[in-house]
PDB file of C-alpha atoms in Angstrom:
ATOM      1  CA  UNK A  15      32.170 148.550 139.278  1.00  0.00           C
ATOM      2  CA  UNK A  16      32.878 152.030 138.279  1.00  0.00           C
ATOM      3  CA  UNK A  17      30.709 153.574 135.722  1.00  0.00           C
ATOM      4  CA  UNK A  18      32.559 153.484 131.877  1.00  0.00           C
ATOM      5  CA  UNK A  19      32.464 155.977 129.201  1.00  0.00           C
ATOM      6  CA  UNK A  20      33.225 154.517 125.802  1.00  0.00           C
ATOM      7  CA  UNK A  21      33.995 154.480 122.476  1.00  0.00           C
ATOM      8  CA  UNK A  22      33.981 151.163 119.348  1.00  0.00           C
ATOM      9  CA  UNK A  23      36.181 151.008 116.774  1.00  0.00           C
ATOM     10  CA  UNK A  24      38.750 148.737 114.571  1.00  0.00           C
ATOM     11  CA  UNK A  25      41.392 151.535 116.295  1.00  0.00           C
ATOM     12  CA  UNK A  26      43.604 150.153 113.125  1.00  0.00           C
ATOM     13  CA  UNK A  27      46.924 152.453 113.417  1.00  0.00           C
ATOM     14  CA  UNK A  28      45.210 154.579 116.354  1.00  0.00           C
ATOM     15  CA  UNK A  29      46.347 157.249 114.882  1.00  0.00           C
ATOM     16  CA  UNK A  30      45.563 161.253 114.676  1.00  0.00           C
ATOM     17  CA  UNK A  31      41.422 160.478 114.053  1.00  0.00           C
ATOM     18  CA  UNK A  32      41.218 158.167 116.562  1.00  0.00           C
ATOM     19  CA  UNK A  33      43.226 160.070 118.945  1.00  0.00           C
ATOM     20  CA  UNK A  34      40.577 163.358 118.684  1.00  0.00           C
ATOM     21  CA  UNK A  35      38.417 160.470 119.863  1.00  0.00           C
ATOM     22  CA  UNK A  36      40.467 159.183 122.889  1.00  0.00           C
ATOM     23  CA  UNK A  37      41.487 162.336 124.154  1.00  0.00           C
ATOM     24  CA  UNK A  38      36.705 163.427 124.150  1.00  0.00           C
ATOM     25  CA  UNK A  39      36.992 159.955 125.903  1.00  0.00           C
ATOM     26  CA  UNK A  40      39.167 160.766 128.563  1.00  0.00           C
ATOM     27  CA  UNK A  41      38.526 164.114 128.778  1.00  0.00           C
ATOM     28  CA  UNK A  42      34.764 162.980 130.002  1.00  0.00           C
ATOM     29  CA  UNK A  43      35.853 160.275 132.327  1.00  0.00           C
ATOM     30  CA  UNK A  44      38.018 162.849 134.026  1.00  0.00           C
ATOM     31  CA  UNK A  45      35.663 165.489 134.593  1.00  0.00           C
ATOM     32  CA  UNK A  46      32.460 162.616 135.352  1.00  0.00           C
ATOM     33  CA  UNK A  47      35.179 160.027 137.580  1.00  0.00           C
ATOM     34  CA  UNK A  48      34.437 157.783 135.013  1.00  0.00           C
ATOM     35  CA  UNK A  49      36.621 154.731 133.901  1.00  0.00           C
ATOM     36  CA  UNK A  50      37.369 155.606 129.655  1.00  0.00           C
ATOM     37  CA  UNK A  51      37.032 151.971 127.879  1.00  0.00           C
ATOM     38  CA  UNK A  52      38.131 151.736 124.317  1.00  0.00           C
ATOM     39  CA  UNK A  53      36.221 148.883 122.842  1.00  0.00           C
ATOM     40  CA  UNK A  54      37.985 147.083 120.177  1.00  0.00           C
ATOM     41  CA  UNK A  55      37.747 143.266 118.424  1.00  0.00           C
ATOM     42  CA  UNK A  56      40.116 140.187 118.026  1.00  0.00           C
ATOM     43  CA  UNK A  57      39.873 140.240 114.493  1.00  0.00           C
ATOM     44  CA  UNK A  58      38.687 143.381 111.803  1.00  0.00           C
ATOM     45  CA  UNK A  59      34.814 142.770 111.773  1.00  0.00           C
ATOM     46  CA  UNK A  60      34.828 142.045 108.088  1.00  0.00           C
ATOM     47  CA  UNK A  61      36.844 138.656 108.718  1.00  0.00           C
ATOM     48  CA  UNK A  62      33.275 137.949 109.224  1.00  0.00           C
ATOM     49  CA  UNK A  63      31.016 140.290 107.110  1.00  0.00           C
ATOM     50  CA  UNK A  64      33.313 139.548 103.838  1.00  0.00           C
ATOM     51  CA  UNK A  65      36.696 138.152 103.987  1.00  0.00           C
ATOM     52  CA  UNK A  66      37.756 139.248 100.818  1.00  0.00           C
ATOM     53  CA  UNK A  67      37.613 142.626 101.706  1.00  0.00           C
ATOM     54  CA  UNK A  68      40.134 142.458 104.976  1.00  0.00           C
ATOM     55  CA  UNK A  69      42.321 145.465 104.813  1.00  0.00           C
ATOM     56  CA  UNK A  70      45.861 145.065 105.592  1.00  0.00           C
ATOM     57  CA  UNK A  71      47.026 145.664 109.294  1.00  0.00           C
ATOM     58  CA  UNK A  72      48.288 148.551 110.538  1.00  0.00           C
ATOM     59  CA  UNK A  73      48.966 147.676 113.928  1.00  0.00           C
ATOM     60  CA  UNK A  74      48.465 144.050 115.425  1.00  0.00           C
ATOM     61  CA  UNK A  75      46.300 143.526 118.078  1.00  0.00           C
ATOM     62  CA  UNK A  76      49.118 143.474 121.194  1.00  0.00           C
ATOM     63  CA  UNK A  77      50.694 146.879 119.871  1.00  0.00           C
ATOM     64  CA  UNK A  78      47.326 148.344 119.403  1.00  0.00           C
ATOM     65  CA  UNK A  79      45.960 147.806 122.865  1.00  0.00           C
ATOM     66  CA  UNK A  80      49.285 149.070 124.081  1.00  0.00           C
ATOM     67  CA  UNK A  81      48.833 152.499 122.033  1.00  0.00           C
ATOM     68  CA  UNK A  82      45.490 152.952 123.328  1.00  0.00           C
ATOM     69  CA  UNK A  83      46.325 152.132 126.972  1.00  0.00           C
ATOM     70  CA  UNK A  84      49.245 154.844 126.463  1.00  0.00           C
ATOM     71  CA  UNK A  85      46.667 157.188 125.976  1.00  0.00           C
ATOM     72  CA  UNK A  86      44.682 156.397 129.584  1.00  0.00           C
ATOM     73  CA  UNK A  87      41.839 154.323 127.515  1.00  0.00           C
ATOM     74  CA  UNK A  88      41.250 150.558 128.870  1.00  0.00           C
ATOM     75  CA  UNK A  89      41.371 148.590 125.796  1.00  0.00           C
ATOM     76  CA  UNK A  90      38.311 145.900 126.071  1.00  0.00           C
ATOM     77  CA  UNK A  91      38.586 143.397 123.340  1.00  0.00           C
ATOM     78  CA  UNK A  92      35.657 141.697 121.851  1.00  0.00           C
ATOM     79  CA  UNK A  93      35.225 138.520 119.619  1.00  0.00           C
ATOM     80  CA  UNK A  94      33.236 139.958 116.788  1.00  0.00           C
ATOM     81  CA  UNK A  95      31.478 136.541 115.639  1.00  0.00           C
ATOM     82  CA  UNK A  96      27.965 135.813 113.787  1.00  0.00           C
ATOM     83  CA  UNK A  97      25.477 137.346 116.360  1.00  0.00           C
ATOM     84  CA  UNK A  98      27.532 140.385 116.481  1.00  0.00           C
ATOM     85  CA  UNK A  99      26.922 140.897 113.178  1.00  0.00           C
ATOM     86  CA  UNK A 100      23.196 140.711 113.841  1.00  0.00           C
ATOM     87  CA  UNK A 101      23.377 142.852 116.799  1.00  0.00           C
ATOM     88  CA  UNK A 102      21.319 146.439 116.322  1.00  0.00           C
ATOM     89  CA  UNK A 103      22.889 149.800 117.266  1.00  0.00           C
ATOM     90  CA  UNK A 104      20.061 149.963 120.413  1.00  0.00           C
ATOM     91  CA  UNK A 105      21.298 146.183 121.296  1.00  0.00           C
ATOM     92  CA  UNK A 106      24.585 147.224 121.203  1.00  0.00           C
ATOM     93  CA  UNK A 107      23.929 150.147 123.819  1.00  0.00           C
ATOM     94  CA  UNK A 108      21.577 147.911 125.953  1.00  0.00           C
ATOM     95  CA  UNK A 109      24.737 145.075 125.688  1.00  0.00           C
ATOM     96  CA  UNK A 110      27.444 148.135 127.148  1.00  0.00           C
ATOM     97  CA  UNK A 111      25.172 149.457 129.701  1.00  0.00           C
ATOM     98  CA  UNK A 112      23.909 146.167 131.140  1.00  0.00           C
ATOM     99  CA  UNK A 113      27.076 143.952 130.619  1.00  0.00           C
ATOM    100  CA  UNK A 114      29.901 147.093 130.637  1.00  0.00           C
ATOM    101  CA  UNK A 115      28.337 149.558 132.951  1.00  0.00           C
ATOM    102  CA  UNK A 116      28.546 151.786 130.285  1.00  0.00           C
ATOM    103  CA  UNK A 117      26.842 155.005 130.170  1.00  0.00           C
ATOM    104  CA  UNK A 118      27.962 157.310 127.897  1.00  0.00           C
ATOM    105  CA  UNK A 119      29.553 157.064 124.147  1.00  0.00           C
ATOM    106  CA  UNK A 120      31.871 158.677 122.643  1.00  0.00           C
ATOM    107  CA  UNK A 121      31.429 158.892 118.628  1.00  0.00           C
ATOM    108  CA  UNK A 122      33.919 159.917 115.967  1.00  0.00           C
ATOM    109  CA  UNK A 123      32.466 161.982 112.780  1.00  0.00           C
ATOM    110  CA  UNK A 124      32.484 158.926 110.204  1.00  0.00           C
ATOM    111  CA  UNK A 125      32.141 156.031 112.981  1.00  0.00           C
ATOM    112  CA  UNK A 126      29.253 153.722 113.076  1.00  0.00           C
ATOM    113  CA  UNK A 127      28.437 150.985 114.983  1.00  0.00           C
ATOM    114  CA  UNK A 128      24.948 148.194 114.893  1.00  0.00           C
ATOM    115  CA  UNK A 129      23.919 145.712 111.869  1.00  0.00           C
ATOM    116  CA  UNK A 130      21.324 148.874 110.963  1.00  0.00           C
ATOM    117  CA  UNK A 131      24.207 151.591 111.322  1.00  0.00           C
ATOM    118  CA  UNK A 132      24.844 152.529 107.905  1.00  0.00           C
ATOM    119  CA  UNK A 133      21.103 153.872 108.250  1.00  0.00           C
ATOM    120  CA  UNK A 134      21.540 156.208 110.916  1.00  0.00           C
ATOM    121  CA  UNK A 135      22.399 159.411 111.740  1.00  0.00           C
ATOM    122  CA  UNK A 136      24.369 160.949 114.803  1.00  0.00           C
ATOM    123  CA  UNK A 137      21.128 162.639 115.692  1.00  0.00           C
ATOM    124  CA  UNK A 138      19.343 158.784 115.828  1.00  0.00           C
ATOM    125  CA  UNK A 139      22.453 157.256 117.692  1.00  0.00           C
ATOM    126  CA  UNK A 140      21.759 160.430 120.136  1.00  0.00           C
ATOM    127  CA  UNK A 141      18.149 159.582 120.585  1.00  0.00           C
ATOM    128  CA  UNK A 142      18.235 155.517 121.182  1.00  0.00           C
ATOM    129  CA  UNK A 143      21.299 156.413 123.156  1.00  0.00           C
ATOM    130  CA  UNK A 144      18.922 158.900 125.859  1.00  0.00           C
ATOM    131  CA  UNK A 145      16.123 156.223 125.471  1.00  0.00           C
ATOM    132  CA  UNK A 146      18.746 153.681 126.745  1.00  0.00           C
ATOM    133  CA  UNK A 147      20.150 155.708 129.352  1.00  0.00           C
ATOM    134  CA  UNK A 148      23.217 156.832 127.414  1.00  0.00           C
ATOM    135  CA  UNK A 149      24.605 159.884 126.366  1.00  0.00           C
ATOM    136  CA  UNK A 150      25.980 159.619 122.837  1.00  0.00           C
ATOM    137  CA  UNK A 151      28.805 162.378 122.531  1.00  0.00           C
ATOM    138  CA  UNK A 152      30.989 163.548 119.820  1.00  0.00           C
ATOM    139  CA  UNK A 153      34.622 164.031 119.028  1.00  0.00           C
ATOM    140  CA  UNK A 154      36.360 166.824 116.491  1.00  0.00           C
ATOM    141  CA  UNK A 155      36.536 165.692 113.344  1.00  0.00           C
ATOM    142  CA  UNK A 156      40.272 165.556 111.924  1.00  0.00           C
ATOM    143  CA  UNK A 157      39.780 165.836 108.434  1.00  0.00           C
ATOM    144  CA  UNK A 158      41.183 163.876 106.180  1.00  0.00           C
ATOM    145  CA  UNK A 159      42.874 161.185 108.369  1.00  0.00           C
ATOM    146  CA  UNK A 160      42.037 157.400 107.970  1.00  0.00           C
ATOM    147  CA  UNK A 161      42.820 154.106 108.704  1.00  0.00           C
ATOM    148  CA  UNK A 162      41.950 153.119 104.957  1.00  0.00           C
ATOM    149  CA  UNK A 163      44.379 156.756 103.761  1.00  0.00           C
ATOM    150  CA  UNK A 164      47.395 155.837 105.595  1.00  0.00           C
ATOM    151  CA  UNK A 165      47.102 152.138 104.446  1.00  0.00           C
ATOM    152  CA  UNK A 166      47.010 153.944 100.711  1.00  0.00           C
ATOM    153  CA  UNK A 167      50.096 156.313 101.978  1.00  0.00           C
ATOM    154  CA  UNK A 168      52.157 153.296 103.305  1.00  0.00           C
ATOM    155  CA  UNK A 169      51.565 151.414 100.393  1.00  0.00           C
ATOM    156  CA  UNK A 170      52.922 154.331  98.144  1.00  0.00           C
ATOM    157  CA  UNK A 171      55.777 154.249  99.823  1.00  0.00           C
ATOM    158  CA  UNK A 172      54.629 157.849 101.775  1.00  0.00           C
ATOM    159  CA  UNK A 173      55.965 157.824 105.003  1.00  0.00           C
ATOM    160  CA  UNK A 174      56.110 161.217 105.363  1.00  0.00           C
ATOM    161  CA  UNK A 175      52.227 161.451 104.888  1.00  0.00           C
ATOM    162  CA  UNK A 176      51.539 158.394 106.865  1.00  0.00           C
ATOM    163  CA  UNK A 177      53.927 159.301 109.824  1.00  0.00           C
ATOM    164  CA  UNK A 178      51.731 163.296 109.687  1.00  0.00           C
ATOM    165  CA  UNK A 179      48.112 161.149 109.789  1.00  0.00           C
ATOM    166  CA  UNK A 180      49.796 158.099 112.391  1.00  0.00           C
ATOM    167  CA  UNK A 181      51.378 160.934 114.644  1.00  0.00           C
ATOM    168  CA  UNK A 182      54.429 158.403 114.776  1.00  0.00           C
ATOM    169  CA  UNK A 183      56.502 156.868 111.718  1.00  0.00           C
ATOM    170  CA  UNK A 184      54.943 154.068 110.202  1.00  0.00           C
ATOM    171  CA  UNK A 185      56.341 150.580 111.386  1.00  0.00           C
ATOM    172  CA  UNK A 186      56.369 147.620 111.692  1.00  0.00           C
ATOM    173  CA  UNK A 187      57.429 144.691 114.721  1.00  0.00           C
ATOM    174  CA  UNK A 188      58.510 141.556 113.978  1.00  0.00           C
ATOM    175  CA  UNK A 189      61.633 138.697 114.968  1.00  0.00           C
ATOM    176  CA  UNK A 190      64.621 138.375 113.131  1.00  0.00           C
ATOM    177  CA  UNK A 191      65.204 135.585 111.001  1.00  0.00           C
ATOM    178  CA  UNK A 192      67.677 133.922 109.369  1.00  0.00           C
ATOM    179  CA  UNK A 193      68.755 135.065 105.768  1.00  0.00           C
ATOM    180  CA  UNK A 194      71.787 134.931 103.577  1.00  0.00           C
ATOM    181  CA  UNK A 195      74.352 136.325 104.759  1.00  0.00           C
ATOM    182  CA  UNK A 196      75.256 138.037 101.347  1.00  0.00           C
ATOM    183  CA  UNK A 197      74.599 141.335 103.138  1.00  0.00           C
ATOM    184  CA  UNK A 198      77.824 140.820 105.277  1.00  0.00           C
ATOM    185  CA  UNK A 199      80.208 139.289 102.404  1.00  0.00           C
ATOM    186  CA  UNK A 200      80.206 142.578 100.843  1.00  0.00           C
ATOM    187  CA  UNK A 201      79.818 144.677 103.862  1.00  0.00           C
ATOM    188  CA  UNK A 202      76.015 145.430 104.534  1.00  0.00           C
ATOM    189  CA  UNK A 203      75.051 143.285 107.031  1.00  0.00           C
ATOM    190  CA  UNK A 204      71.024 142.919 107.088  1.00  0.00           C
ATOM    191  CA  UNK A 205      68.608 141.916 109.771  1.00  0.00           C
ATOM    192  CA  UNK A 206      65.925 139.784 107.621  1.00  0.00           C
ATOM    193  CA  UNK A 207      62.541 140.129 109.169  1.00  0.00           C
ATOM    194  CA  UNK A 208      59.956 137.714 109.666  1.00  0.00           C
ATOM    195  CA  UNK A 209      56.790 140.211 108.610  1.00  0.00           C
ATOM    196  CA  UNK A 210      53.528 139.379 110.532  1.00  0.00           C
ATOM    197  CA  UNK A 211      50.966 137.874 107.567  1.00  0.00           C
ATOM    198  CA  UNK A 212      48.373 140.386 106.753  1.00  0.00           C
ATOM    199  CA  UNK A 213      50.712 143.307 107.906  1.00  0.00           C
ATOM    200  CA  UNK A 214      50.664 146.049 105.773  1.00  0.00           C
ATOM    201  CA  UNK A 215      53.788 146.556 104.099  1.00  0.00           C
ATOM    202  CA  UNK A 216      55.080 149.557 101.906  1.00  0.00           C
ATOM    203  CA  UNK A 217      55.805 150.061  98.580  1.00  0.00           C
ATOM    204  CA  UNK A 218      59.357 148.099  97.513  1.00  0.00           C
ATOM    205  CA  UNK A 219      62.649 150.138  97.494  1.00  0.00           C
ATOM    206  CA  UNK A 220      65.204 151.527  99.983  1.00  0.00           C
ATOM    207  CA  UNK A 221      64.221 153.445 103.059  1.00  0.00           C
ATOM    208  CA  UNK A 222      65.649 155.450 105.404  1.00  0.00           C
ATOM    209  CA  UNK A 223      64.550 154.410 108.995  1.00  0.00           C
ATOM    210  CA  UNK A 224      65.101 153.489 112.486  1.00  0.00           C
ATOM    211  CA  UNK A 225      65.427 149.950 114.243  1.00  0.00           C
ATOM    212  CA  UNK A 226      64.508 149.640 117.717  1.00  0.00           C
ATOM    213  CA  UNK A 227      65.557 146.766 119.754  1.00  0.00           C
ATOM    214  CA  UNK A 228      63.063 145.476 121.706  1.00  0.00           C
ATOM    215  CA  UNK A 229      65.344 143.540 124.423  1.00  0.00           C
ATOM    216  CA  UNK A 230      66.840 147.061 125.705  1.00  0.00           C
ATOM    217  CA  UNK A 231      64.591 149.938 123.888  1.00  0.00           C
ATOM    218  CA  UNK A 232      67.523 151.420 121.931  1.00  0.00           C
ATOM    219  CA  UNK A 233      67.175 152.991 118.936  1.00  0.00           C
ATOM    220  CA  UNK A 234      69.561 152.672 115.660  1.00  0.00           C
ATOM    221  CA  UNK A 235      69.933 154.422 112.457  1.00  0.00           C
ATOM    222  CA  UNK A 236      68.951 151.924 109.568  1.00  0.00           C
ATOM    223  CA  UNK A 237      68.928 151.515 105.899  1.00  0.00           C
ATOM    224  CA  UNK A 238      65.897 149.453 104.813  1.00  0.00           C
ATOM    225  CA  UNK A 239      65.499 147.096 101.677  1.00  0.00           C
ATOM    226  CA  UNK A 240      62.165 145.465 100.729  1.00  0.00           C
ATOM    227  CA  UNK A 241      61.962 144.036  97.471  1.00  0.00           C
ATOM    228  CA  UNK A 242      63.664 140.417  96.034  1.00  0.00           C
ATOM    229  CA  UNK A 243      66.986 142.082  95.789  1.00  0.00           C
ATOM    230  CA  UNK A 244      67.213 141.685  91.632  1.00  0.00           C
ATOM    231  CA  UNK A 245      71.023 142.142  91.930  1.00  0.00           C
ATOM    232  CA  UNK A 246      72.384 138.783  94.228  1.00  0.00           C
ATOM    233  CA  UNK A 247      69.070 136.900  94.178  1.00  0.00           C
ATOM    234  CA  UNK A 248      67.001 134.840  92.198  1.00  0.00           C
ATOM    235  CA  UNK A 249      63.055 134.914  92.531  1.00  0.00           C
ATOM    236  CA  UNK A 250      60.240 136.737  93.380  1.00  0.00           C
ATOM    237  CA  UNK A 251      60.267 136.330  96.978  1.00  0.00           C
ATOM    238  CA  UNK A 252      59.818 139.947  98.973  1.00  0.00           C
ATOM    239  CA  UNK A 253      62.060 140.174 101.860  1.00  0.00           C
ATOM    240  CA  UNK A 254      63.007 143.236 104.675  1.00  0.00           C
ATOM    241  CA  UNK A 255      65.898 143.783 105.324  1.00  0.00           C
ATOM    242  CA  UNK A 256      67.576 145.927 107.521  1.00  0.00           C
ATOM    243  CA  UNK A 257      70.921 147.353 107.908  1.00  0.00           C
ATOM    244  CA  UNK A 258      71.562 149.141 111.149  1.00  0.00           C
ATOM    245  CA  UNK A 259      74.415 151.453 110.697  1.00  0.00           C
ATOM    246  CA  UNK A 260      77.485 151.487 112.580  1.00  0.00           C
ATOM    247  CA  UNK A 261      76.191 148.862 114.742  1.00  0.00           C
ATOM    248  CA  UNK A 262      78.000 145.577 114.870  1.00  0.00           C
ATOM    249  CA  UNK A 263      75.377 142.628 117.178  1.00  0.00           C
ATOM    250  CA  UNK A 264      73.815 139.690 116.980  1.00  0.00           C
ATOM    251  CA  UNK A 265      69.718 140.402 116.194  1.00  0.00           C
ATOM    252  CA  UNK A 266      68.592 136.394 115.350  1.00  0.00           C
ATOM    253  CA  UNK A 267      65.914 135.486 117.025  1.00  0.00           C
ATOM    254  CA  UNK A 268      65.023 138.919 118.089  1.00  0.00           C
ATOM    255  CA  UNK A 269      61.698 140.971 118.288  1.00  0.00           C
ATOM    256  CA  UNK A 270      62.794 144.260 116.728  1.00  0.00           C
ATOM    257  CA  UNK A 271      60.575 147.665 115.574  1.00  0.00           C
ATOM    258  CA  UNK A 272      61.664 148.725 112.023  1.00  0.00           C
ATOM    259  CA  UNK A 273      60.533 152.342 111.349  1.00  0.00           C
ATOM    260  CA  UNK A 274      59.968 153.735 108.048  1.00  0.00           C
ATOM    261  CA  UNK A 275      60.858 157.726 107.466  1.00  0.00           C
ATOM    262  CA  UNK A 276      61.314 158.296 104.026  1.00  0.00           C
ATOM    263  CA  UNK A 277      61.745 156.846 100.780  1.00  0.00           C
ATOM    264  CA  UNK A 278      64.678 157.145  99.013  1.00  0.00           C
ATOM    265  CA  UNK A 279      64.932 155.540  95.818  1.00  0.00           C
ATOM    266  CA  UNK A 280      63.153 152.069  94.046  1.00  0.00           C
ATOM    267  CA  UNK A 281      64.925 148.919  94.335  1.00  0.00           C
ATOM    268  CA  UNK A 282      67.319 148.165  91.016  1.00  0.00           C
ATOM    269  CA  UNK A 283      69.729 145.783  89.488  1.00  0.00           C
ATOM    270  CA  UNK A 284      73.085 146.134  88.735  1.00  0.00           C
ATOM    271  CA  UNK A 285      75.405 145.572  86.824  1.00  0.00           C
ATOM    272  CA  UNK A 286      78.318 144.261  89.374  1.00  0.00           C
ATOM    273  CA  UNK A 287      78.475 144.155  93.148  1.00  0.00           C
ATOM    274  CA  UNK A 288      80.691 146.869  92.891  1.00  0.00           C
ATOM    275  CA  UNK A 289      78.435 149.184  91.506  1.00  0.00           C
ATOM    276  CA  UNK A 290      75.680 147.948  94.224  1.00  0.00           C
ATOM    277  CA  UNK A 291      78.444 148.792  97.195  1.00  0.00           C
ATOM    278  CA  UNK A 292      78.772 152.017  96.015  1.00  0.00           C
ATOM    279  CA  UNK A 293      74.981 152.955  95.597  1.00  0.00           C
ATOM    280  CA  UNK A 294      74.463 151.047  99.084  1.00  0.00           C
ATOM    281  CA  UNK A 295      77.334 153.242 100.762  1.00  0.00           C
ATOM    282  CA  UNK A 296      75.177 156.041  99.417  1.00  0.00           C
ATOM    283  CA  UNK A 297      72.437 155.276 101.135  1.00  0.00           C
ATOM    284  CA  UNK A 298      73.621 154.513 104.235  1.00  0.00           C
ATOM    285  CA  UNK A 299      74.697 158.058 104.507  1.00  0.00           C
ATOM    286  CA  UNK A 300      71.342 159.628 103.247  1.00  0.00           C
ATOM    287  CA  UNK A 301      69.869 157.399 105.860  1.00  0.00           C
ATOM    288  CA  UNK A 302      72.032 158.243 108.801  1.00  0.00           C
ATOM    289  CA  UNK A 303      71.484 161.872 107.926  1.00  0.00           C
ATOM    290  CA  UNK A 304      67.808 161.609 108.335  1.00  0.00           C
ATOM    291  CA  UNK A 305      67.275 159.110 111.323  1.00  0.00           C
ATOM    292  CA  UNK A 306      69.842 161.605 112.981  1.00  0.00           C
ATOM    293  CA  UNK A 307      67.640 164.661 112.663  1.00  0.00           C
ATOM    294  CA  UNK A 308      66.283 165.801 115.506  1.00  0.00           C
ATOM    295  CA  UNK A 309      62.588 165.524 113.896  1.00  0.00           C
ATOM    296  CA  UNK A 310      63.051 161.787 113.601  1.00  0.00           C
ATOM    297  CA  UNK A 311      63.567 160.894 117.400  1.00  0.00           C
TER     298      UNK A 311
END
């Protein structure tokens, strides 16, 4: 087996941070013929440190392994279980070389890895790494950029921020479901989406955005709703909706990608359907302005 250079991490979003890390990762196994391995886990480790503190998801499991293989590193998926937890930064490089053939690390500015990690230093990883037999190596630090800020962003109902620290707009994949149909009695027809449990979602309102269709890759100008749509409904249940403009189809039962530019205004009630039409109308244009700039692509 070839010889692997690697890096651990959640990879939540892989965005911006992680990607000064991927590119030091593939940079090396380039120049060393090297295979780059991005190790990542089934579940975010603290399903199993402390389960109250699981973070929403950024990008499921499927979508991130895709990401990081788009960026030439193999993603290598581990259970992270009960001796995991247990497992020392030194067992954890004597675990990659012997099991992984791994011999060199690649190590973002914040990123730790071991049961006794929070008590070391780059300089220690670096020194049980060449008593192991692997060089520990380090990526640019982009500052300011983190899974845990652009879960903040998104749930602000940022996207601009998020989409600068992602490198992408902010989105999320899920199948089409069946809802109302009030959108299409008064001439908004909505895709309802089925949203993955545990996804992160953002703040409630109206969004401009794009829907991608995942059967034939083409992308639409949409108006999104999330919120319980105070004006025809009844309840507290959040719901996405999306309304792709000038698009006339059949999405049920459909995977689609709903992306998330900007913002444009919090969810309201009003006073007649009439008044909603109008404001809705409104949107639709601001939205077809933006997902039609050249910028939002």
């Amino acid at each position: 087996m070839k010889k692997r250079v690697a890096a651990i991490g959640t990879f939540d979003g892989v965005h911006t941070g992680h990607l000064s890390v991927l590119k030091a990762l593939t940079r090396y196994a380039g120049e060393n013929d090297m295979e780059p391995v991005a190790i990542t886990f089934k579940k975010h480790p603290l399903a199993v440190i402390d389960p109250s503190r699981i973070p929403t998801e950024l990008t499921p499991l499927w979508k991130k392994k895709k990401l990081l293989q788009e960026v030439g590193a193999m993603p290598l998926v581990l259970d992270f279980d009960e001796p995991m937890r247990a497992t020392t930064a030194r067992e954890w490089m004597k675990r990659l070389r012997d099991e992984f053939q791994v011999m060199a690390l690649v190590i973002g500015y914040d990123n730790t890895f071991g049961c006794d990690g929070i008590n070391l230093s780059l300089e220690d990883y670096k020194i049980i790494g060449n008593e192991e037999g692997i060089e520990v190596l380090t990526a640019e630090e982009i500052k300011g950029v983190s899974s845990s800020s652009i879960r903040k962003a998104v749930k602000a109902g940022e996207m601009e921020t998020a989409q600068k620290m992602l490198g992408r707009p902010f989105s999320i994949t899920a199948q089409v479901v069946t809802g109302n149909g009030l959108g299409h009695t008064i001439g908004f027809p909505t895709a309802n989406i089925d949203v993955p449990k545990g996804a992160a979602l953002p703040k409630p309102g109206v969004y401009a955005g794009i829907v991608k269709t995942l059967d034939d890759g083409v992308k639409h100008p949409a108006m999104i709703n999330i919120g319980t749509r105070p004006t025809v409904m009844r309840g507290n249940d959040t719901v996405i909706e999306a309304h792709v403009i000038n698009w006339n189809g059949d999405l049920y039962g459909k995977d689609i990608t709903v992306r998330f530019l900007k913002r444009l205004r919090d969810e309201q009630k009003f006073n007649s359907i009439d008044a909603l039409k109008n404001q809705l109308a409104l949107d639709r244009s601001n939205s077809l302005e933006i997902a039609t700039q050249p910028s939002s692509k």
